[in-house]
Short mmCIF file of C-alpha atoms in Angstrom, two decimals:
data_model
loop_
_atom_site.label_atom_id
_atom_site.label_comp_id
_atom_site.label_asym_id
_atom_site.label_seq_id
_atom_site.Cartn_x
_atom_site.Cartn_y
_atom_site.Cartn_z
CA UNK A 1 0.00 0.00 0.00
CA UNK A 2 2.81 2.55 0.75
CA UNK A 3 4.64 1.70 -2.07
CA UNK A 4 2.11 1.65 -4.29
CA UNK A 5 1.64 5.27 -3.29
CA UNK A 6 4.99 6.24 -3.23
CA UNK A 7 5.09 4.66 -6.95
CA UNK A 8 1.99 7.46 -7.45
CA UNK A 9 3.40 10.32 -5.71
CA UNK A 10 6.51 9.56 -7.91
CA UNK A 11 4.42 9.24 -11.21
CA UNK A 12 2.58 12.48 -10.81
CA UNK A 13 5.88 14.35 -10.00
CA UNK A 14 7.31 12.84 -13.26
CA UNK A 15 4.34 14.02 -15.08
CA UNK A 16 4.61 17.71 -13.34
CA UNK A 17 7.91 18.01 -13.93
CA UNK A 18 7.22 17.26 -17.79
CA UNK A 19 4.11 19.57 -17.82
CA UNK A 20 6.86 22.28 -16.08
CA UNK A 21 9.24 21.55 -19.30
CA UNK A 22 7.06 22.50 -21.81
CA UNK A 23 6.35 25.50 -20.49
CA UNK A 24 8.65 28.51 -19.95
CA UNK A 25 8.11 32.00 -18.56
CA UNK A 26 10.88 34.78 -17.97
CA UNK A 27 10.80 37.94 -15.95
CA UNK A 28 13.42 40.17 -17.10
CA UNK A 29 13.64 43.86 -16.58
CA UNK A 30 16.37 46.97 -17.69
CA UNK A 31 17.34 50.13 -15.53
CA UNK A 32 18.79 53.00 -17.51
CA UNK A 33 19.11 56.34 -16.05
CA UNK A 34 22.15 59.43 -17.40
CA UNK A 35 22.67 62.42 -16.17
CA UNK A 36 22.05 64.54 -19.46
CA UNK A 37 23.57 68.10 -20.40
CA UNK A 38 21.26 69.76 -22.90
CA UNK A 39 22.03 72.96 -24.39
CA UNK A 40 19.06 73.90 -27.18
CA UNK A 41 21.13 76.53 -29.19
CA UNK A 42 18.43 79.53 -29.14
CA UNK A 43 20.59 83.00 -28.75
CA UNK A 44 19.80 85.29 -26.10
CA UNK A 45 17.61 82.76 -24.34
CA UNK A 46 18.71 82.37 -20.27
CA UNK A 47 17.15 78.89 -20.00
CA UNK A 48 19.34 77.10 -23.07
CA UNK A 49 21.16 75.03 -21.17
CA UNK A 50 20.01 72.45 -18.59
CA UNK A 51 21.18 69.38 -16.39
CA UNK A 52 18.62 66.66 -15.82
CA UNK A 53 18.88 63.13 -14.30
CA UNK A 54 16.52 61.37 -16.97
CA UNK A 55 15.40 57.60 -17.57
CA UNK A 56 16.38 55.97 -21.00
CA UNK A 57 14.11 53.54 -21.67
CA UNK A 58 13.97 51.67 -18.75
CA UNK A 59 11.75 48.33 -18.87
CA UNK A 60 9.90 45.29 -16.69
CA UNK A 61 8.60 42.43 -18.89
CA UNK A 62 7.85 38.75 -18.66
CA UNK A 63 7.92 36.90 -22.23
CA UNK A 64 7.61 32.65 -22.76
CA UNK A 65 5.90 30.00 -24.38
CA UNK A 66 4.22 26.70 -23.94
CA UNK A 67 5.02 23.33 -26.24
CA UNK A 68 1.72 22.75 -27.81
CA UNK A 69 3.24 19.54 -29.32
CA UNK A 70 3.87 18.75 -32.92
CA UNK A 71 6.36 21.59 -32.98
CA UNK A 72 4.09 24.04 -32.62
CA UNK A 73 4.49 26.63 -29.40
CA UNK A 74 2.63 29.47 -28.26
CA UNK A 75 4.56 32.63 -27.41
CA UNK A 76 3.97 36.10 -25.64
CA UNK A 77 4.94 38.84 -24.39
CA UNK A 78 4.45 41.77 -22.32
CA UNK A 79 6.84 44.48 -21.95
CA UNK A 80 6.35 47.78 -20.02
CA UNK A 81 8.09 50.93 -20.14
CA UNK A 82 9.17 52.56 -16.55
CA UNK A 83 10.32 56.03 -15.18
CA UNK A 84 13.06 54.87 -13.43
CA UNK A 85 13.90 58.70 -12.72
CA UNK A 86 10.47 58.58 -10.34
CA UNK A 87 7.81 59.25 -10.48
CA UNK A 88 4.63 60.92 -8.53
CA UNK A 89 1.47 60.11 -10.24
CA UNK A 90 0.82 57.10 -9.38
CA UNK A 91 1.22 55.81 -13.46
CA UNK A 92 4.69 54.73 -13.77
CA UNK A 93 4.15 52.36 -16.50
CA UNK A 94 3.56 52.42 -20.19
CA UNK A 95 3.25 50.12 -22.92
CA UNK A 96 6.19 49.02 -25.18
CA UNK A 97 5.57 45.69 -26.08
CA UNK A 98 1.95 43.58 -25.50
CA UNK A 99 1.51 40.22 -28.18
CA UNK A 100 0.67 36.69 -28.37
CA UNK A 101 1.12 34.11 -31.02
CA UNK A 102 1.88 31.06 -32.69
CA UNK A 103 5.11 29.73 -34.04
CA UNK A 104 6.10 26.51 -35.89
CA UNK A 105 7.15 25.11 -38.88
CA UNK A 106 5.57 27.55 -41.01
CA UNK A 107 6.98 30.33 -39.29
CA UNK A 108 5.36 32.49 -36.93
CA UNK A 109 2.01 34.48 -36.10
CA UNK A 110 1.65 37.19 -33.56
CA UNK A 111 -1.08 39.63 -32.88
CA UNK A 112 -0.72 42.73 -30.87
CA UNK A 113 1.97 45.90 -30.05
CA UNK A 114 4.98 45.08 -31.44
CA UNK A 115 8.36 45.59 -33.19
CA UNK A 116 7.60 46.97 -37.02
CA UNK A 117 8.33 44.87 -39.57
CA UNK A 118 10.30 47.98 -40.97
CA UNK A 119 12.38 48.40 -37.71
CA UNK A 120 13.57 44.72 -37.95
CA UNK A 121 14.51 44.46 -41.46
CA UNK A 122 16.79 47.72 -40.75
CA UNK A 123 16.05 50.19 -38.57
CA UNK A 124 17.14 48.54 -35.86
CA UNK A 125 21.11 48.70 -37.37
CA UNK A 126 21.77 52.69 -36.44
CA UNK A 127 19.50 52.39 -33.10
CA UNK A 128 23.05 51.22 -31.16
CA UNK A 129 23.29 54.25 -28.68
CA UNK A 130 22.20 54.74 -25.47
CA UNK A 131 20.94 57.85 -24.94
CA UNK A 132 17.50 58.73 -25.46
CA UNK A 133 18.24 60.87 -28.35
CA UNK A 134 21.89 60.38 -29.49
CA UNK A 135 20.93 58.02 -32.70
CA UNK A 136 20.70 58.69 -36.26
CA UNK A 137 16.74 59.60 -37.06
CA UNK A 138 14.56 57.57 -39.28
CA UNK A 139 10.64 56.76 -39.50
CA UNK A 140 11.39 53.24 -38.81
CA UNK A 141 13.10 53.67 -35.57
CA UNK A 142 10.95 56.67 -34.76
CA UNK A 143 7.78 54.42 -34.34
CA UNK A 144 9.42 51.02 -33.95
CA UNK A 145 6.90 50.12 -32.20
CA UNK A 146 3.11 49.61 -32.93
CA UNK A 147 -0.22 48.94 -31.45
CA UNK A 148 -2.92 46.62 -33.58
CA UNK A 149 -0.73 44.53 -35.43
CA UNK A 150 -1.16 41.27 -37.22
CA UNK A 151 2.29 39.92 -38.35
CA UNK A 152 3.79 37.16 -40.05
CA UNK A 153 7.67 35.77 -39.67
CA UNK A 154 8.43 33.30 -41.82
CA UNK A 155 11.16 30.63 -40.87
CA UNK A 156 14.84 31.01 -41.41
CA UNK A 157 15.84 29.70 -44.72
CA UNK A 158 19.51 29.22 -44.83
CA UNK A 159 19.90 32.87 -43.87
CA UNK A 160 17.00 34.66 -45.74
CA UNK A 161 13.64 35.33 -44.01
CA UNK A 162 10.78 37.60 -44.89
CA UNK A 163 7.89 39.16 -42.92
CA UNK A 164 4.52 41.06 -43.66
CA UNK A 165 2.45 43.15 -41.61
CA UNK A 166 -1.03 44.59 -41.45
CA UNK A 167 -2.24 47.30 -38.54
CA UNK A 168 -5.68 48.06 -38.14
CA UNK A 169 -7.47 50.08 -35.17
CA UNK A 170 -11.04 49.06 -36.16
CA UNK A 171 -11.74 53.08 -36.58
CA UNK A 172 -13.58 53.64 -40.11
CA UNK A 173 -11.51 55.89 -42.42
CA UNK A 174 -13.93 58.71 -42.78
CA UNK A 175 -14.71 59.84 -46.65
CA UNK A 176 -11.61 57.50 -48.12
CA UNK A 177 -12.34 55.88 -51.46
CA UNK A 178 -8.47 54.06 -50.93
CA UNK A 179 -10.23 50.37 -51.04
CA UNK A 180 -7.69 50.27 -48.11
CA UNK A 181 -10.87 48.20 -46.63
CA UNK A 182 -10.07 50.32 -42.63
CA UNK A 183 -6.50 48.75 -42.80
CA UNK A 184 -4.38 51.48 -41.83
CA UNK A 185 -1.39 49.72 -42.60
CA UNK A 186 0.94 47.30 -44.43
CA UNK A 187 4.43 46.44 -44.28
CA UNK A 188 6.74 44.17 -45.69
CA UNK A 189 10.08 43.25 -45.11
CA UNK A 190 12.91 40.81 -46.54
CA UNK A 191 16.04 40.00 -44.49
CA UNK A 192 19.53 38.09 -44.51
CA UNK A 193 21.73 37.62 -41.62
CA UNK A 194 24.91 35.18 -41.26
CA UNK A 195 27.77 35.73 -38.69
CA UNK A 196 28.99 38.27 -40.36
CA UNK A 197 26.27 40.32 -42.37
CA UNK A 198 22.71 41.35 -41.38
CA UNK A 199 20.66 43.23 -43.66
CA UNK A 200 17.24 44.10 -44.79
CA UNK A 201 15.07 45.78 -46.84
CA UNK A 202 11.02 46.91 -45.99
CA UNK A 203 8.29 49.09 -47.69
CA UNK A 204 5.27 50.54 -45.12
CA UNK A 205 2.09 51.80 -46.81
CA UNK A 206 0.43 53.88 -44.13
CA UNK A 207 -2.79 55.77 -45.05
CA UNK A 208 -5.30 57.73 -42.53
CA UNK A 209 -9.10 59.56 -43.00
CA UNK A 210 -9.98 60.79 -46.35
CA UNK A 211 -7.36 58.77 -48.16
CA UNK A 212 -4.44 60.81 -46.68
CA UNK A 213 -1.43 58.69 -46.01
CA UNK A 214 2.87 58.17 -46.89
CA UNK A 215 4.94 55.45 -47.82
CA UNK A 216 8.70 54.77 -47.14
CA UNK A 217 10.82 52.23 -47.91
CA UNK A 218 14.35 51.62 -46.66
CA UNK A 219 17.50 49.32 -46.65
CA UNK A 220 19.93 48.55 -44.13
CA UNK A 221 22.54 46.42 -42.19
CA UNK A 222 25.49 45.99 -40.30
CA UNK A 223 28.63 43.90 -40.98
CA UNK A 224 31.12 42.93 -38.40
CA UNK A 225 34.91 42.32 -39.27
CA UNK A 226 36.74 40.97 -36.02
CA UNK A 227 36.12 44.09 -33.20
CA UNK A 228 35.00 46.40 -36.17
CA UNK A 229 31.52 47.30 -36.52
CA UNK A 230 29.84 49.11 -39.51
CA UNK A 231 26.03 49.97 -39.51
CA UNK A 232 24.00 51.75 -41.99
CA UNK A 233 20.47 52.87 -43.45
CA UNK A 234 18.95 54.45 -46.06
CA UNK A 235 15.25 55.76 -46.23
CA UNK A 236 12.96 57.52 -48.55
CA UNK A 237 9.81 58.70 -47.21
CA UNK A 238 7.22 59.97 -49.46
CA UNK A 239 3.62 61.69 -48.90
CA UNK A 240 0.94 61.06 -50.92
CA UNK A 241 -0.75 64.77 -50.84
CA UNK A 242 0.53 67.61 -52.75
CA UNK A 243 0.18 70.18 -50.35
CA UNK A 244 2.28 68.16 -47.83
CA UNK A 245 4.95 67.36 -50.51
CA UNK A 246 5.17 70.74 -50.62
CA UNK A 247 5.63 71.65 -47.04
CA UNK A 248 8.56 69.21 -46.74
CA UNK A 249 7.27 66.12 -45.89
CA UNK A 250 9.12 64.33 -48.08
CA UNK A 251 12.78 63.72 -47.37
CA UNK A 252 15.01 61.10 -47.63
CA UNK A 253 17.21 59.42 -44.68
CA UNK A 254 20.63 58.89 -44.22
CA UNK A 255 22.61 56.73 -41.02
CA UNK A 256 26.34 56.04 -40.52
CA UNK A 257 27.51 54.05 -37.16
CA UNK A 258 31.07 52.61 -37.18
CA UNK A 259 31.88 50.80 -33.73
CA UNK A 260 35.29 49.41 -32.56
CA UNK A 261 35.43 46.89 -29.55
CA UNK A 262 38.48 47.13 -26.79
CA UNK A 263 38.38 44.59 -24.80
CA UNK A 264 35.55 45.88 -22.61
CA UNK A 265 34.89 49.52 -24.00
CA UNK A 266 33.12 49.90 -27.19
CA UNK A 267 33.70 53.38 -28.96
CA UNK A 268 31.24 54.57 -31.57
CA UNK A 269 30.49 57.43 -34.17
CA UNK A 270 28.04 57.99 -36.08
CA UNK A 271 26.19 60.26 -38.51
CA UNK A 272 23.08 60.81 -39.46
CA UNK A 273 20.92 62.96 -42.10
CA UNK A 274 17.80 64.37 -43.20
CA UNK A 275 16.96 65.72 -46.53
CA UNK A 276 13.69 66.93 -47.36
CA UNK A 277 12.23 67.75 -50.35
CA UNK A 278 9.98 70.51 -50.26
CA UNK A 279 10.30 74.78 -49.94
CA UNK A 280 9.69 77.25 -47.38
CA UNK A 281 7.16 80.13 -47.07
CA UNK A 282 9.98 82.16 -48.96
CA UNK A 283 10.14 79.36 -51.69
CA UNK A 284 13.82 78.60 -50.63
CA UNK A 285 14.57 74.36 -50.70
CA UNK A 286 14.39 73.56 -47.44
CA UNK A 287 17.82 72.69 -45.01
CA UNK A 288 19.38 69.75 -44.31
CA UNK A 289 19.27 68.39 -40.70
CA UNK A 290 22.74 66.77 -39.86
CA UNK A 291 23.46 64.85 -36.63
CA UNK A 292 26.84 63.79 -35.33
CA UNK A 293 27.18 61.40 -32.55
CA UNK A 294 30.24 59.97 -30.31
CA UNK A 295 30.18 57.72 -27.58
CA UNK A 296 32.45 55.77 -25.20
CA UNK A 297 30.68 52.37 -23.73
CA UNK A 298 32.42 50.65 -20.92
CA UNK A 299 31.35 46.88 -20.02
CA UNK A 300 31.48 45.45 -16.13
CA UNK A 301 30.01 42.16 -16.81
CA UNK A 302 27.28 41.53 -19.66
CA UNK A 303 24.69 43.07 -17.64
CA UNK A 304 26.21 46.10 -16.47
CA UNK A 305 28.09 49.04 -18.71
CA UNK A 306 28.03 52.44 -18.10
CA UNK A 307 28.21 55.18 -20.96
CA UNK A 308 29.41 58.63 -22.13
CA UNK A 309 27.77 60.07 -25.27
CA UNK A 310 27.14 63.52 -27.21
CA UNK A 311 25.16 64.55 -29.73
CA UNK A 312 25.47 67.73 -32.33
CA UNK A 313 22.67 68.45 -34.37
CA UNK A 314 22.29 71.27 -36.98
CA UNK A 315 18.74 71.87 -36.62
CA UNK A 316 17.49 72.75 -40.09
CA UNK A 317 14.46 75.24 -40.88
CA UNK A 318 11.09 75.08 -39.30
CA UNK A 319 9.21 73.10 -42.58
CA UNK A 320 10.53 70.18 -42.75
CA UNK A 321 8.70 67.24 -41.60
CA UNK A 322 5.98 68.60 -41.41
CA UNK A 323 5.21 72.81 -40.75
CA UNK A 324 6.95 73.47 -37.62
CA UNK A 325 7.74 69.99 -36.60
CA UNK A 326 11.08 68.85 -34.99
CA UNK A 327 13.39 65.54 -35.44
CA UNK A 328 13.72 64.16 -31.81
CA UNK A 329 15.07 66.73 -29.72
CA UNK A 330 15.00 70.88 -30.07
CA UNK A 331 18.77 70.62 -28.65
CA UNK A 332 21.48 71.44 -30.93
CA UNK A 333 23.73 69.88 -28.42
CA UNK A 334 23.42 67.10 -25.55
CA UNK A 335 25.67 65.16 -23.58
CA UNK A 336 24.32 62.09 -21.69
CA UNK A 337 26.83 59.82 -18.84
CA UNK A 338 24.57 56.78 -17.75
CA UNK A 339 24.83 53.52 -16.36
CA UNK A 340 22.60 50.32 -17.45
CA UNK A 341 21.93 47.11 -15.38
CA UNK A 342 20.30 44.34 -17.02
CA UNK A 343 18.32 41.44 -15.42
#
């Protein structure tokens, strides 16, 4: 009798220990705080320059999946940005990353806020610094992240993977004759990576109410020679409107990064560039917007590095982008010395 139960009590540990297996779940979390030295450039004006002890992107998330059997798992996660400067209203939190899915053989499925197809296949390649502003702009590291998404991975096949996209808020698009069918937008990407070279390439097809919208497409990658690093992007970002062609919406994209590793320090530089297409009020061509950035990146262990990193950006005329709109940052100038922890 006891040893039959032991036998059972034995058994049903087995079988909890299997069940345990096939399902995994990870907490994980990133502080990042710098002391940043901002100085926005405007003559005459008492207030240009400014200290300020400021988060960078600090997050708390808990990702896994479960082994549905027949080599298909379901996968999720939820991701959370948080203040880590403090805060005093009660509403530390927001929302970086929220999805769920299925992933196999055929690839995978997920539904929910998440990476951009876009920002994989290459904006991710210039978005290396660590400061909240101190990397080369473009529109698919700018919204890297989206709400409402339905995407597709497919596997890896011997290096070369695609993925597709579709976002939709279930909001009607008001007066649009686009046959867009309330699909506000698609994306699709192709990719390579080996141990060497990563690159991709992505077009995104946004439109909004009365058949308003953009498109921009871009190619990117980074290829790695021993402690040499080499990044870079192009983008071209087009309106599909007159009226905002002609206010400088249209511009194309341009990102540099070279990194070199020393034993535990990683220095960077990097350049970035903006150059829209459209005129001023005055009917001049509207200015460029370059951005330099430099940055030293010392390694304790491989969750803990610390940082020192400036930025110098020639602000170009108010236009471009957009009337009156701004790439990141008003600053001509910031310096940021932070310290990251990992777990």
């Amino acid at each position: 009798m006891i040893k039959n139960a032991m036998m059972s009590l034995a058994v049903v540990g087995a079988l909890g220990t299997a069940v345990a297996a096939q399902a995994e779940t990870t907490l994980y979390g990133s502080v990042r705080l710098a002391v940043e030295w901002v100085d926005n450039g405007v003559a005459g004006d008492p207030g240009k320059d400014s200290w300020n002890v400021a988060d960078q992107a600090s997050r708390l998330g808990v990702r896994g999946s479960e082994d549905l059997g027949s080599g298909l798992s379901a996968i999720y996660q939820y991701e959370f940005g948080v203040n880590a400067a403090g805060s005093s209203d009660n509403n530390p939190f927001k929302q970086r990353l929220s999805w769920v899915g299925l992933k196999g053989g055929f690839g995978a499925a997920t539904l929910g806020r998440q990476y951009t197809v876009t920002y994989n296949a290459y904006g991710q390649y210039t978005d290396v610094f660590n400061g909240n502003i101190t990397n080369p702009y473009s529109e698919a590291s700018n919204t890297q992240r989206q709400s409402n998404q339905l995407i597709y991975t497919s596997p890896d096949l011997k290096g070369f993977s695609f993925a597709s996209s579709v976002t939709a808020n279930g909001q009607a698009a008001q007066g649009t004759d686009s046959g867009k069918n309330n699909v506000d937008q698609y994306q699709v990407g192709f990719m390579y990576s080996n141990d060497s070279l990563s690159a991709g390439i992505a077009l995104a097809d946004i439109r909004s109410d009365f058949d308003q919208g953009y498109e921009y497409w871009g190619i990117g990658g980074s290829y790695t020679l021993g402690d040499f690093v080499l990044s870079a992007l192009y983008e071209d970002h087009f309106s599909l409107q007159d009226q905002a062609k002609a206010d400088g919406f249209d511009y194309k994209g341009y990102g540099l990064v070279a990194g070199y590793n020393i034993g535990n320090n990683t220095v960077r530089a990097g350049w970035g560039r903006v150059d829209p297409s459209g005129r001023d009020a005055n009917g001049q061509k509207l200015q460029n917007q370059d951005m330099w950035q430099f940055g030293l990146e010392h390694r304790f262990s491989k969750r803990t590095l610390v940082w020192a990193e400036y930025t110098d950006s020639e602000i170009a005329a108010d236009g471009y982008l957009g009337a009156g709109a701004k790439l990141g940052s008003d600053s001509d100038h910031l310096m940021s010395v932070g310290m990251r922890h990992d777990f």
